[in-house]
PDB file of C-alpha atoms in Angstrom:
ATOM      1  CA  MET A   1     -55.071  96.042 -42.592  1.00 58.00           C
ATOM      2  CA  GLN A   2     -55.610  93.802 -45.458  1.00 54.00           C
ATOM      3  CA  ASN A   3     -56.571  89.875 -46.194  1.00 57.00           C
ATOM      4  CA  PRO A   4     -53.335  88.924 -47.981  1.00 57.00           C
ATOM      5  CA  TYR A   5     -54.908  85.981 -49.642  1.00 52.00           C
ATOM      6  CA  GLN A   6     -57.079  88.484 -51.791  1.00 44.00           C
ATOM      7  CA  GLN A   7     -53.962  90.022 -53.380  1.00 41.00           C
ATOM      8  CA  PRO A   8     -53.457  88.960 -56.911  1.00 36.00           C
ATOM      9  CA  THR A   9     -50.048  87.269 -58.033  1.00 33.00           C
ATOM     10  CA  GLU A  10     -48.563  88.192 -61.254  1.00 31.00           C
ATOM     11  CA  SER A  11     -50.019  85.286 -62.824  1.00 30.00           C
ATOM     12  CA  GLY A  12     -53.380  86.778 -62.116  1.00 31.00           C
ATOM     13  CA  GLY A  13     -54.333  83.961 -59.520  1.00 30.00           C
ATOM     14  CA  LEU A  14     -54.492  84.240 -55.565  1.00 31.00           C
ATOM     15  CA  TYR A  15     -51.456  83.538 -53.540  1.00 33.00           C
ATOM     16  CA  ARG A  16     -50.757  79.938 -52.484  1.00 38.00           C
ATOM     17  CA  PRO A  17     -47.892  78.739 -50.639  1.00 41.00           C
ATOM     18  CA  PRO A  18     -45.459  76.767 -52.744  1.00 40.00           C
ATOM     19  CA  PRO A  19     -45.605  73.153 -52.224  1.00 40.00           C
ATOM     20  CA  PHE A  20     -43.377  71.642 -50.123  1.00 37.00           C
ATOM     21  CA  GLU A  21     -43.488  67.707 -49.790  1.00 35.00           C
ATOM     22  CA  ALA A  22     -41.870  66.164 -46.298  1.00 36.00           C
ATOM     23  CA  PRO A  23     -42.668  62.457 -45.094  1.00 33.00           C
ATOM     24  CA  ARG A  24     -44.794  61.979 -42.271  1.00 33.00           C
ATOM     25  CA  GLU A  25     -43.034  61.356 -38.991  1.00 32.00           C
ATOM     26  CA  PRO A  26     -43.476  59.710 -35.867  1.00 30.00           C
ATOM     27  CA  ASP A  27     -43.561  63.025 -33.871  1.00 33.00           C
ATOM     28  CA  ALA A  28     -46.204  64.552 -36.008  1.00 32.00           C
ATOM     29  CA  GLY A  29     -49.178  65.659 -34.119  1.00 33.00           C
ATOM     30  CA  ARG A  30     -52.036  68.208 -34.484  1.00 37.00           C
ATOM     31  CA  GLY A  31     -51.849  71.654 -33.102  1.00 40.00           C
ATOM     32  CA  ARG A  32     -54.523  74.193 -32.122  1.00 43.00           C
ATOM     33  CA  THR A  33     -58.052  73.591 -33.714  1.00 45.00           C
ATOM     34  CA  GLY A  34     -56.760  70.247 -35.021  1.00 48.00           C
ATOM     35  CA  ARG A  35     -54.003  71.961 -36.901  1.00 53.00           C
ATOM     36  CA  LYS A  36     -51.568  69.379 -37.878  1.00 55.00           C
ATOM     37  CA  ARG A  37     -47.878  70.089 -36.644  1.00 60.00           C
ATOM     38  CA  LEU A  38     -44.730  68.743 -37.940  1.00 60.00           C
ATOM     39  CA  VAL A  39     -41.347  68.503 -35.729  1.00 56.00           C
ATOM     40  CA  VAL A  40     -38.542  66.630 -37.502  1.00 53.00           C
ATOM     41  CA  GLY A  41     -35.039  66.244 -38.021  1.00 44.00           C
ATOM     42  CA  ILE A  42     -33.709  68.683 -40.807  1.00 35.00           C
ATOM     43  CA  GLY A  43     -32.356  65.439 -42.869  1.00 34.00           C
ATOM     44  CA  ALA A  44     -35.953  64.481 -43.712  1.00 34.00           C
ATOM     45  CA  VAL A  45     -36.419  67.737 -45.327  1.00 36.00           C
ATOM     46  CA  THR A  46     -34.877  68.077 -49.005  1.00 30.00           C
ATOM     47  CA  ALA A  47     -33.822  71.544 -50.065  1.00 32.00           C
ATOM     48  CA  LEU A  48     -33.617  72.610 -53.671  1.00 28.00           C
ATOM     49  CA  ALA A  49     -30.309  74.679 -54.130  1.00 30.00           C
ATOM     50  CA  VAL A  50     -30.847  78.131 -55.696  1.00 31.00           C
ATOM     51  CA  ALA A  51     -28.321  80.211 -57.213  1.00 33.00           C
ATOM     52  CA  ALA A  52     -27.757  83.612 -55.834  1.00 34.00           C
ATOM     53  CA  ALA A  53     -27.885  86.093 -58.589  1.00 35.00           C
ATOM     54  CA  ALA A  54     -27.365  89.701 -59.590  1.00 39.00           C
ATOM     55  CA  THR A  55     -25.536  92.582 -58.401  1.00 39.00           C
ATOM     56  CA  GLY A  56     -28.554  93.596 -55.788  1.00 48.00           C
ATOM     57  CA  VAL A  57     -27.980  90.378 -54.053  1.00 46.00           C
ATOM     58  CA  ALA A  58     -24.326  90.810 -53.628  1.00 48.00           C
ATOM     59  CA  LEU A  59     -24.696  94.358 -52.508  1.00 51.00           C
ATOM     60  CA  GLY A  60     -27.307  93.371 -50.176  1.00 56.00           C
ATOM     61  CA  ALA A  61     -25.143  90.927 -48.388  1.00 56.00           C
ATOM     62  CA  ARG A  62     -21.926  93.084 -48.408  1.00 62.00           C
ATOM     63  CA  GLU A  63     -24.105  95.753 -46.664  1.00 62.00           C
ATOM     64  CA  ASN A  64     -25.374  93.484 -44.013  1.00 59.00           C
ATOM     65  CA  ARG A  65     -21.787  92.459 -43.160  1.00 56.00           C
ATOM     66  CA  HIS A  66     -20.400  95.660 -43.141  1.00 58.00           C
ATOM     67  CA  ARG A  67     -23.353  96.853 -40.979  1.00 52.00           C
ATOM     68  CA  ALA A  68     -23.070  93.901 -38.621  1.00 47.00           C
ATOM     69  CA  SER A  69     -19.227  94.516 -38.319  1.00 50.00           C
ATOM     70  CA  ALA A  70     -19.611  98.216 -37.627  1.00 48.00           C
ATOM     71  CA  ALA A  71     -22.210  98.049 -35.089  1.00 43.00           C
ATOM     72  CA  ALA A  72     -21.523  95.032 -33.071  1.00 43.00           C
ATOM     73  CA  ALA A  73     -17.910  93.941 -33.434  1.00 51.00           C
ATOM     74  CA  ALA A  74     -17.819  91.959 -30.449  1.00 48.00           C
ATOM     75  CA  GLN A  75     -21.160  89.983 -31.252  1.00 48.00           C
ATOM     76  CA  ALA A  76     -19.834  89.264 -34.731  1.00 52.00           C
ATOM     77  CA  ALA A  77     -16.465  87.751 -33.222  1.00 62.00           C
ATOM     78  CA  ASP A  78     -18.789  85.431 -31.191  1.00 84.00           C
ATOM     79  CA  PRO A  79     -22.134  85.232 -32.312  1.00 85.00           C
ATOM     80  CA  THR A  80     -22.899  82.945 -29.370  1.00 87.00           C
ATOM     81  CA  LYS A  81     -22.697  85.656 -26.749  1.00 93.00           C
ATOM     82  CA  PRO A  82     -26.484  86.964 -26.254  1.00 96.00           C
ATOM     83  CA  LEU A  83     -27.243  90.808 -26.923  1.00 96.00           C
ATOM     84  CA  VAL A  84     -29.485  90.897 -23.828  1.00 96.00           C
ATOM     85  CA  ALA A  85     -27.874  89.898 -20.515  1.00 95.00           C
ATOM     86  CA  GLY A  86     -29.294  86.357 -19.154  1.00 97.00           C
ATOM     87  CA  TRP A  87     -31.038  85.413 -22.382  1.00 98.00           C
ATOM     88  CA  LYS A  88     -30.427  82.332 -24.530  1.00 97.00           C
ATOM     89  CA  THR A  89     -28.797  82.531 -27.955  1.00 98.00           C
ATOM     90  CA  VAL A  90     -30.456  80.445 -30.971  1.00 98.00           C
ATOM     91  CA  ILE A  91     -27.926  79.727 -33.896  1.00 96.00           C
ATOM     92  CA  ASN A  92     -29.001  78.394 -37.008  1.00 96.00           C
ATOM     93  CA  PRO A  93     -25.648  77.427 -38.770  1.00 95.00           C
ATOM     94  CA  LYS A  94     -27.020  76.206 -41.929  1.00 94.00           C
ATOM     95  CA  HIS A  95     -28.337  79.924 -42.613  1.00 95.00           C
ATOM     96  CA  GLY A  96     -25.519  81.496 -40.727  1.00 95.00           C
ATOM     97  CA  THR A  97     -28.021  83.288 -38.519  1.00 96.00           C
ATOM     98  CA  ALA A  98     -28.441  83.916 -34.714  1.00 97.00           C
ATOM     99  CA  PHE A  99     -30.910  85.562 -32.309  1.00 98.00           C
ATOM    100  CA  ASP A 100     -31.679  85.642 -28.300  1.00 98.00           C
ATOM    101  CA  VAL A 101     -34.988  84.611 -26.647  1.00 98.00           C
ATOM    102  CA  PRO A 102     -35.444  84.772 -22.731  1.00 98.00           C
ATOM    103  CA  PRO A 103     -34.379  82.450 -20.224  1.00 97.00           C
ATOM    104  CA  GLY A 104     -37.718  80.671 -19.788  1.00 96.00           C
ATOM    105  CA  TRP A 105     -37.767  79.573 -23.596  1.00 98.00           C
ATOM    106  CA  GLU A 106     -36.538  76.172 -24.837  1.00 98.00           C
ATOM    107  CA  VAL A 107     -33.975  76.309 -27.428  1.00 97.00           C
ATOM    108  CA  LEU A 108     -33.843  72.981 -29.631  1.00 97.00           C
ATOM    109  CA  GLU A 109     -30.827  71.733 -31.556  1.00 95.00           C
ATOM    110  CA  PRO A 110     -30.130  73.552 -34.742  1.00 94.00           C
ATOM    111  CA  GLN A 111     -30.998  70.307 -37.091  1.00 93.00           C
ATOM    112  CA  ILE A 112     -34.542  70.301 -35.586  1.00 95.00           C
ATOM    113  CA  PHE A 113     -37.420  71.044 -38.072  1.00 95.00           C
ATOM    114  CA  SER A 114     -40.835  72.427 -36.878  1.00 95.00           C
ATOM    115  CA  GLY A 115     -43.707  73.227 -39.118  1.00 94.00           C
ATOM    116  CA  HIS A 116     -47.141  72.853 -40.148  1.00 95.00           C
ATOM    117  CA  VAL A 117     -48.512  70.420 -42.760  1.00 94.00           C
ATOM    118  CA  ASP A 118     -52.045  70.911 -44.662  1.00 93.00           C
ATOM    119  CA  ASP A 119     -55.147  69.491 -42.665  1.00 88.00           C
ATOM    120  CA  LYS A 120     -56.415  67.731 -45.793  1.00 90.00           C
ATOM    121  CA  ASP A 121     -52.962  66.261 -46.938  1.00 92.00           C
ATOM    122  CA  SER A 122     -50.541  65.452 -44.142  1.00 87.00           C
ATOM    123  CA  GLU A 123     -47.846  64.918 -46.806  1.00 91.00           C
ATOM    124  CA  LYS A 124     -48.130  68.322 -47.616  1.00 95.00           C
ATOM    125  CA  LEU A 125     -46.004  70.716 -45.574  1.00 95.00           C
ATOM    126  CA  ILE A 126     -47.422  74.092 -45.657  1.00 96.00           C
ATOM    127  CA  ILE A 127     -44.445  76.150 -43.771  1.00 96.00           C
ATOM    128  CA  GLY A 128     -41.688  75.545 -41.396  1.00 96.00           C
ATOM    129  CA  HIS A 129     -38.155  76.856 -40.091  1.00 97.00           C
ATOM    130  CA  SER A 130     -35.429  74.912 -38.238  1.00 95.00           C
ATOM    131  CA  ALA A 131     -33.294  75.669 -35.192  1.00 96.00           C
ATOM    132  CA  PRO A 132     -36.575  76.594 -33.400  1.00 97.00           C
ATOM    133  CA  ALA A 133     -37.098  77.906 -29.833  1.00 98.00           C
ATOM    134  CA  PHE A 134     -40.692  77.185 -28.083  1.00 98.00           C
ATOM    135  CA  TYR A 135     -42.072  78.882 -25.171  1.00 98.00           C
ATOM    136  CA  LYS A 136     -44.319  76.911 -22.923  1.00 97.00           C
ATOM    137  CA  SER A 137     -44.352  73.864 -25.122  1.00 94.00           C
ATOM    138  CA  LYS A 138     -46.629  72.120 -22.924  1.00 94.00           C
ATOM    139  CA  TRP A 139     -49.126  75.014 -22.597  1.00 96.00           C
ATOM    140  CA  CYS A 140     -52.038  73.366 -23.584  1.00 94.00           C
ATOM    141  CA  SER A 141     -52.901  69.594 -24.232  1.00 92.00           C
ATOM    142  CA  VAL A 142     -55.603  68.454 -26.607  1.00 86.00           C
ATOM    143  CA  ASP A 143     -56.908  65.310 -29.008  1.00 79.00           C
ATOM    144  CA  GLY A 144     -57.736  67.833 -31.821  1.00 67.00           C
ATOM    145  CA  ASP A 145     -58.976  65.141 -34.268  1.00 70.00           C
ATOM    146  CA  GLY A 146     -60.303  62.640 -31.724  1.00 74.00           C
ATOM    147  CA  ASP A 147     -58.223  59.902 -32.935  1.00 77.00           C
ATOM    148  CA  GLY A 148     -56.955  59.113 -28.845  1.00 80.00           C
ATOM    149  CA  GLN A 149     -53.585  61.072 -29.397  1.00 82.00           C
ATOM    150  CA  VAL A 150     -53.223  63.788 -27.010  1.00 87.00           C
ATOM    151  CA  VAL A 151     -50.916  66.449 -28.376  1.00 85.00           C
ATOM    152  CA  ASP A 152     -48.911  69.262 -26.455  1.00 89.00           C
ATOM    153  CA  VAL A 153     -49.814  72.573 -28.068  1.00 91.00           C
ATOM    154  CA  ARG A 154     -47.195  75.296 -27.234  1.00 94.00           C
ATOM    155  CA  LEU A 155     -47.899  79.123 -26.599  1.00 97.00           C
ATOM    156  CA  ALA A 156     -45.163  80.474 -29.188  1.00 98.00           C
ATOM    157  CA  ASN A 157     -42.471  79.362 -31.589  1.00 98.00           C
ATOM    158  CA  THR A 158     -39.857  81.098 -33.455  1.00 98.00           C
ATOM    159  CA  GLY A 159     -36.779  79.936 -36.030  1.00 98.00           C
ATOM    160  CA  THR A 160     -35.261  81.100 -39.019  1.00 97.00           C
ATOM    161  CA  LYS A 161     -35.794  79.364 -42.502  1.00 95.00           C
ATOM    162  CA  GLY A 162     -34.583  79.899 -46.155  1.00 93.00           C
ATOM    163  CA  ALA A 163     -36.586  81.923 -48.680  1.00 89.00           C
ATOM    164  CA  GLY A 164     -35.499  80.920 -52.081  1.00 80.00           C
ATOM    165  CA  GLY A 165     -37.715  82.052 -54.764  1.00 85.00           C
ATOM    166  CA  ALA A 166     -38.490  85.339 -52.951  1.00 90.00           C
ATOM    167  CA  LYS A 167     -37.796  88.686 -54.824  1.00 94.00           C
ATOM    168  CA  ASP A 168     -36.435  90.735 -51.853  1.00 96.00           C
ATOM    169  CA  PRO A 169     -36.799  90.706 -47.956  1.00 97.00           C
ATOM    170  CA  ALA A 170     -40.284  92.527 -48.240  1.00 97.00           C
ATOM    171  CA  ASP A 171     -41.375  90.022 -50.614  1.00 97.00           C
ATOM    172  CA  ILE A 172     -40.523  87.037 -47.947  1.00 96.00           C
ATOM    173  CA  ALA A 173     -42.227  89.066 -45.163  1.00 97.00           C
ATOM    174  CA  VAL A 174     -45.414  89.702 -46.970  1.00 97.00           C
ATOM    175  CA  LYS A 175     -46.110  86.111 -48.056  1.00 96.00           C
ATOM    176  CA  GLU A 176     -44.793  84.057 -44.808  1.00 97.00           C
ATOM    177  CA  ALA A 177     -46.508  86.020 -42.253  1.00 98.00           C
ATOM    178  CA  PRO A 178     -49.839  85.189 -43.306  1.00 98.00           C
ATOM    179  CA  THR A 179     -48.939  81.852 -44.125  1.00 98.00           C
ATOM    180  CA  TRP A 180     -47.915  81.146 -40.649  1.00 98.00           C
ATOM    181  CA  VAL A 181     -51.192  82.377 -39.136  1.00 98.00           C
ATOM    182  CA  TYR A 182     -52.782  80.257 -41.719  1.00 98.00           C
ATOM    183  CA  ALA A 183     -51.021  77.145 -41.088  1.00 97.00           C
ATOM    184  CA  ALA A 184     -50.841  77.284 -37.248  1.00 96.00           C
ATOM    185  CA  TYR A 185     -54.527  78.529 -36.592  1.00 96.00           C
ATOM    186  CA  THR A 186     -56.920  79.179 -39.198  1.00 96.00           C
ATOM    187  CA  GLN A 187     -57.022  76.238 -41.542  1.00 95.00           C
ATOM    188  CA  PRO A 188     -59.037  75.839 -43.878  1.00 94.00           C
ATOM    189  CA  ASP A 189     -60.320  79.600 -43.442  1.00 95.00           C
ATOM    190  CA  LYS A 190     -57.989  82.631 -44.860  1.00 95.00           C
ATOM    191  CA  SER A 191     -60.455  84.854 -44.631  1.00 96.00           C
ATOM    192  CA  VAL A 192     -59.922  85.724 -40.878  1.00 97.00           C
ATOM    193  CA  VAL A 193     -56.042  86.503 -41.701  1.00 98.00           C
ATOM    194  CA  THR A 194     -55.152  89.982 -42.219  1.00 98.00           C
ATOM    195  CA  SER A 195     -51.587  91.570 -42.249  1.00 97.00           C
ATOM    196  CA  ASP A 196     -50.197  94.942 -42.156  1.00 98.00           C
ATOM    197  CA  LYS A 197     -48.012  96.605 -45.091  1.00 97.00           C
ATOM    198  CA  PRO A 198     -43.824  95.733 -44.859  1.00 98.00           C
ATOM    199  CA  VAL A 199     -41.961  97.876 -42.451  1.00 98.00           C
ATOM    200  CA  VAL A 200     -38.472  98.539 -43.038  1.00 98.00           C
ATOM    201  CA  TYR A 201     -36.148  97.504 -40.183  1.00 98.00           C
ATOM    202  CA  THR A 202     -32.462  97.481 -38.859  1.00 98.00           C
ATOM    203  CA  THR A 203     -31.526  94.917 -36.040  1.00 98.00           C
ATOM    204  CA  LYS A 204     -29.148  95.974 -33.392  1.00 96.00           C
ATOM    205  CA  SER A 205     -26.317  94.452 -35.227  1.00 95.00           C
ATOM    206  CA  GLY A 206     -27.138  96.192 -38.302  1.00 96.00           C
ATOM    207  CA  VAL A 207     -28.692  93.523 -40.310  1.00 97.00           C
ATOM    208  CA  LYS A 208     -31.436  95.419 -42.719  1.00 98.00           C
ATOM    209  CA  GLY A 209     -34.481  93.806 -43.820  1.00 98.00           C
ATOM    210  CA  SER A 210     -38.416  94.291 -43.740  1.00 98.00           C
ATOM    211  CA  TYR A 211     -40.878  92.925 -41.304  1.00 98.00           C
ATOM    212  CA  VAL A 212     -44.631  92.238 -41.371  1.00 98.00           C
ATOM    213  CA  LYS A 213     -47.295  91.341 -38.740  1.00 98.00           C
ATOM    214  CA  ALA A 214     -50.136  89.327 -39.609  1.00 98.00           C
ATOM    215  CA  ARG A 215     -52.798  87.944 -37.288  1.00 98.00           C
ATOM    216  CA  SER A 216     -56.404  86.095 -37.279  1.00 97.00           C
ATOM    217  CA  SER A 217     -59.559  87.283 -35.748  1.00 96.00           C
ATOM    218  CA  GLY A 218     -62.720  85.092 -35.150  1.00 93.00           C
ATOM    219  CA  VAL A 219     -61.402  81.442 -35.084  1.00 93.00           C
ATOM    220  CA  PRO A 220     -63.670  79.084 -33.803  1.00 88.00           C
ATOM    221  CA  ARG A 221     -63.060  77.746 -30.401  1.00 83.00           C
ATOM    222  CA  SER A 222     -63.380  73.945 -31.839  1.00 81.00           C
ATOM    223  CA  ASP A 223     -61.530  72.865 -28.614  1.00 85.00           C
ATOM    224  CA  ARG A 224     -60.054  74.545 -25.576  1.00 87.00           C
ATOM    225  CA  CYS A 225     -56.410  74.997 -27.395  1.00 91.00           C
ATOM    226  CA  ALA A 226     -58.107  76.718 -30.307  1.00 91.00           C
ATOM    227  CA  GLY A 227     -58.257  80.311 -31.065  1.00 95.00           C
ATOM    228  CA  ASP A 228     -56.476  83.372 -32.911  1.00 97.00           C
ATOM    229  CA  GLY A 229     -52.909  83.778 -33.178  1.00 98.00           C
ATOM    230  CA  GLN A 230     -50.486  86.183 -34.667  1.00 98.00           C
ATOM    231  CA  ALA A 231     -47.143  86.131 -36.674  1.00 98.00           C
ATOM    232  CA  ILE A 232     -44.129  88.508 -37.516  1.00 98.00           C
ATOM    233  CA  VAL A 233     -41.776  87.856 -40.234  1.00 98.00           C
ATOM    234  CA  PHE A 234     -38.381  89.570 -40.783  1.00 98.00           C
ATOM    235  CA  GLY A 235     -36.847  89.142 -44.296  1.00 98.00           C
ATOM    236  CA  PHE A 236     -33.148  89.840 -44.983  1.00 97.00           C
ATOM    237  CA  ARG A 237     -29.855  88.539 -46.518  1.00 96.00           C
ATOM    238  CA  ASN A 238     -27.220  86.195 -44.849  1.00 95.00           C
ATOM    239  CA  SER A 239     -23.526  86.803 -45.315  1.00 94.00           C
ATOM    240  CA  ARG A 240     -23.644  84.844 -48.704  1.00 93.00           C
ATOM    241  CA  GLY A 241     -26.476  86.677 -49.991  1.00 93.00           C
ATOM    242  CA  ASP A 242     -29.315  84.263 -49.506  1.00 93.00           C
ATOM    243  CA  LEU A 243     -32.641  85.454 -48.873  1.00 96.00           C
ATOM    244  CA  VAL A 244     -33.586  83.916 -45.346  1.00 96.00           C
ATOM    245  CA  SER A 245     -36.355  84.864 -42.552  1.00 97.00           C
ATOM    246  CA  TRP A 246     -36.516  85.188 -38.975  1.00 98.00           C
ATOM    247  CA  ASP A 247     -40.107  83.926 -38.042  1.00 98.00           C
ATOM    248  CA  PHE A 248     -42.427  84.189 -34.800  1.00 98.00           C
ATOM    249  CA  TYR A 249     -45.978  83.042 -34.454  1.00 98.00           C
ATOM    250  CA  GLY A 250     -47.842  82.608 -31.228  1.00 98.00           C
ATOM    251  CA  ARG A 251     -51.666  82.461 -29.796  1.00 97.00           C
ATOM    252  CA  THR A 252     -53.259  85.696 -28.845  1.00 97.00           C
ATOM    253  CA  GLY A 253     -55.905  86.718 -26.445  1.00 95.00           C
ATOM    254  CA  VAL A 254     -54.727  84.354 -23.806  1.00 96.00           C
ATOM    255  CA  PRO A 255     -53.223  84.766 -20.199  1.00 96.00           C
ATOM    256  CA  GLY A 256     -49.164  85.024 -20.860  1.00 96.00           C
ATOM    257  CA  ALA A 257     -49.478  85.344 -24.680  1.00 97.00           C
ATOM    258  CA  VAL A 258     -46.009  86.763 -25.936  1.00 98.00           C
ATOM    259  CA  ASP A 259     -46.669  90.682 -26.275  1.00 96.00           C
ATOM    260  CA  ASP A 260     -45.664  92.775 -29.210  1.00 97.00           C
ATOM    261  CA  ALA A 261     -42.882  94.373 -27.344  1.00 98.00           C
ATOM    262  CA  LEU A 262     -41.329  91.048 -26.485  1.00 98.00           C
ATOM    263  CA  ILE A 263     -41.509  89.834 -29.777  1.00 98.00           C
ATOM    264  CA  MET A 264     -40.058  93.081 -31.220  1.00 98.00           C
ATOM    265  CA  ARG A 265     -37.260  92.862 -28.567  1.00 98.00           C
ATOM    266  CA  ILE A 266     -36.357  89.104 -29.782  1.00 98.00           C
ATOM    267  CA  LEU A 267     -36.614  90.667 -33.552  1.00 98.00           C
ATOM    268  CA  SER A 268     -34.006  93.287 -32.552  1.00 98.00           C
ATOM    269  CA  THR A 269     -31.233  90.417 -31.626  1.00 98.00           C
ATOM    270  CA  VAL A 270     -31.424  88.845 -35.147  1.00 98.00           C
ATOM    271  CA  ARG A 271     -27.868  88.900 -36.458  1.00 97.00           C
ATOM    272  CA  LEU A 272     -25.340  87.031 -38.921  1.00 96.00           C
ATOM    273  CA  ALA A 273     -23.540  84.191 -37.545  1.00 94.00           C
ATOM    274  CA  GLY A 274     -20.425  83.263 -39.660  1.00 89.00           C
ATOM    275  CA  GLU A 275     -20.767  81.701 -43.147  1.00 90.00           C
ATOM    276  CA  PRO A 276     -23.728  79.515 -43.838  1.00 92.00           C
ATOM    277  CA  GLN A 277     -23.304  75.804 -44.022  1.00 86.00           C
ATOM    278  CA  ASP A 278     -25.088  75.226 -47.370  1.00 67.00           C
ATOM    279  CA  PRO A 279     -27.525  77.074 -49.705  1.00 60.00           C
ATOM    280  CA  GLY A 280     -31.059  75.976 -50.198  1.00 54.00           C
ATOM    281  CA  THR A 281     -34.781  76.929 -50.511  1.00 56.00           C
ATOM    282  CA  GLY A 282     -35.901  75.154 -47.449  1.00 62.00           C
ATOM    283  CA  PRO A 283     -35.965  75.426 -43.786  1.00 73.00           C
TER     284      PRO A 283
END
């Protein structure tokens, strides 16, 4: 395992998540260890359109379409049907993606945006996704910054997002997995975040991509909700060839934490769900 923030970029500097401006919303709050959390309607976020380019993009999209059709024709025809009996389907029509979560999870509307902002600048979004599903959304409650506002902290969160600007599916996973851990659990300390190398992976429906696991170790218990967390990000292409990602992040080392086996089972259900509504780099 290695600290992903010590990897030099092509320009020679350390990796920093790209700046993403979003207005402060009434529902914005602080998550664990005072981490600021943002949950807003997707209309409040401005996405920059990106032109899909080159033969590799088209081939990757075509391959995923063909694999999805061959491996799961029934699900491709009806992506709202869960691949796991009794589970719930989460659809993101903006990106043309779907996945399933267990029945105890809370599935939010597709237009809902969930993310984390910088602790030092509440107008700066670090990372976020749309069409989220929460696990135990009131797992812990805390007044993280002592301002008198008690915030409910969820145990786990999953969703999908656009990944314009990434080079390929592995590049998405390498950059986003540690960013979720940092944004949700370790700000302002990046030294406690480590991540694995990308792993090539194919979902049940035949969608090919790469995933990366990242986690923190040694986050100070600044309040009763604070502590370590992990993230898994799977980068892939939708039917139009846009780079997108499925994201999971959650607390670790606490009773009821989502284990790796369940995370991977959820990941295995990621699939394409029709033509994406509109392109963009944002969530």
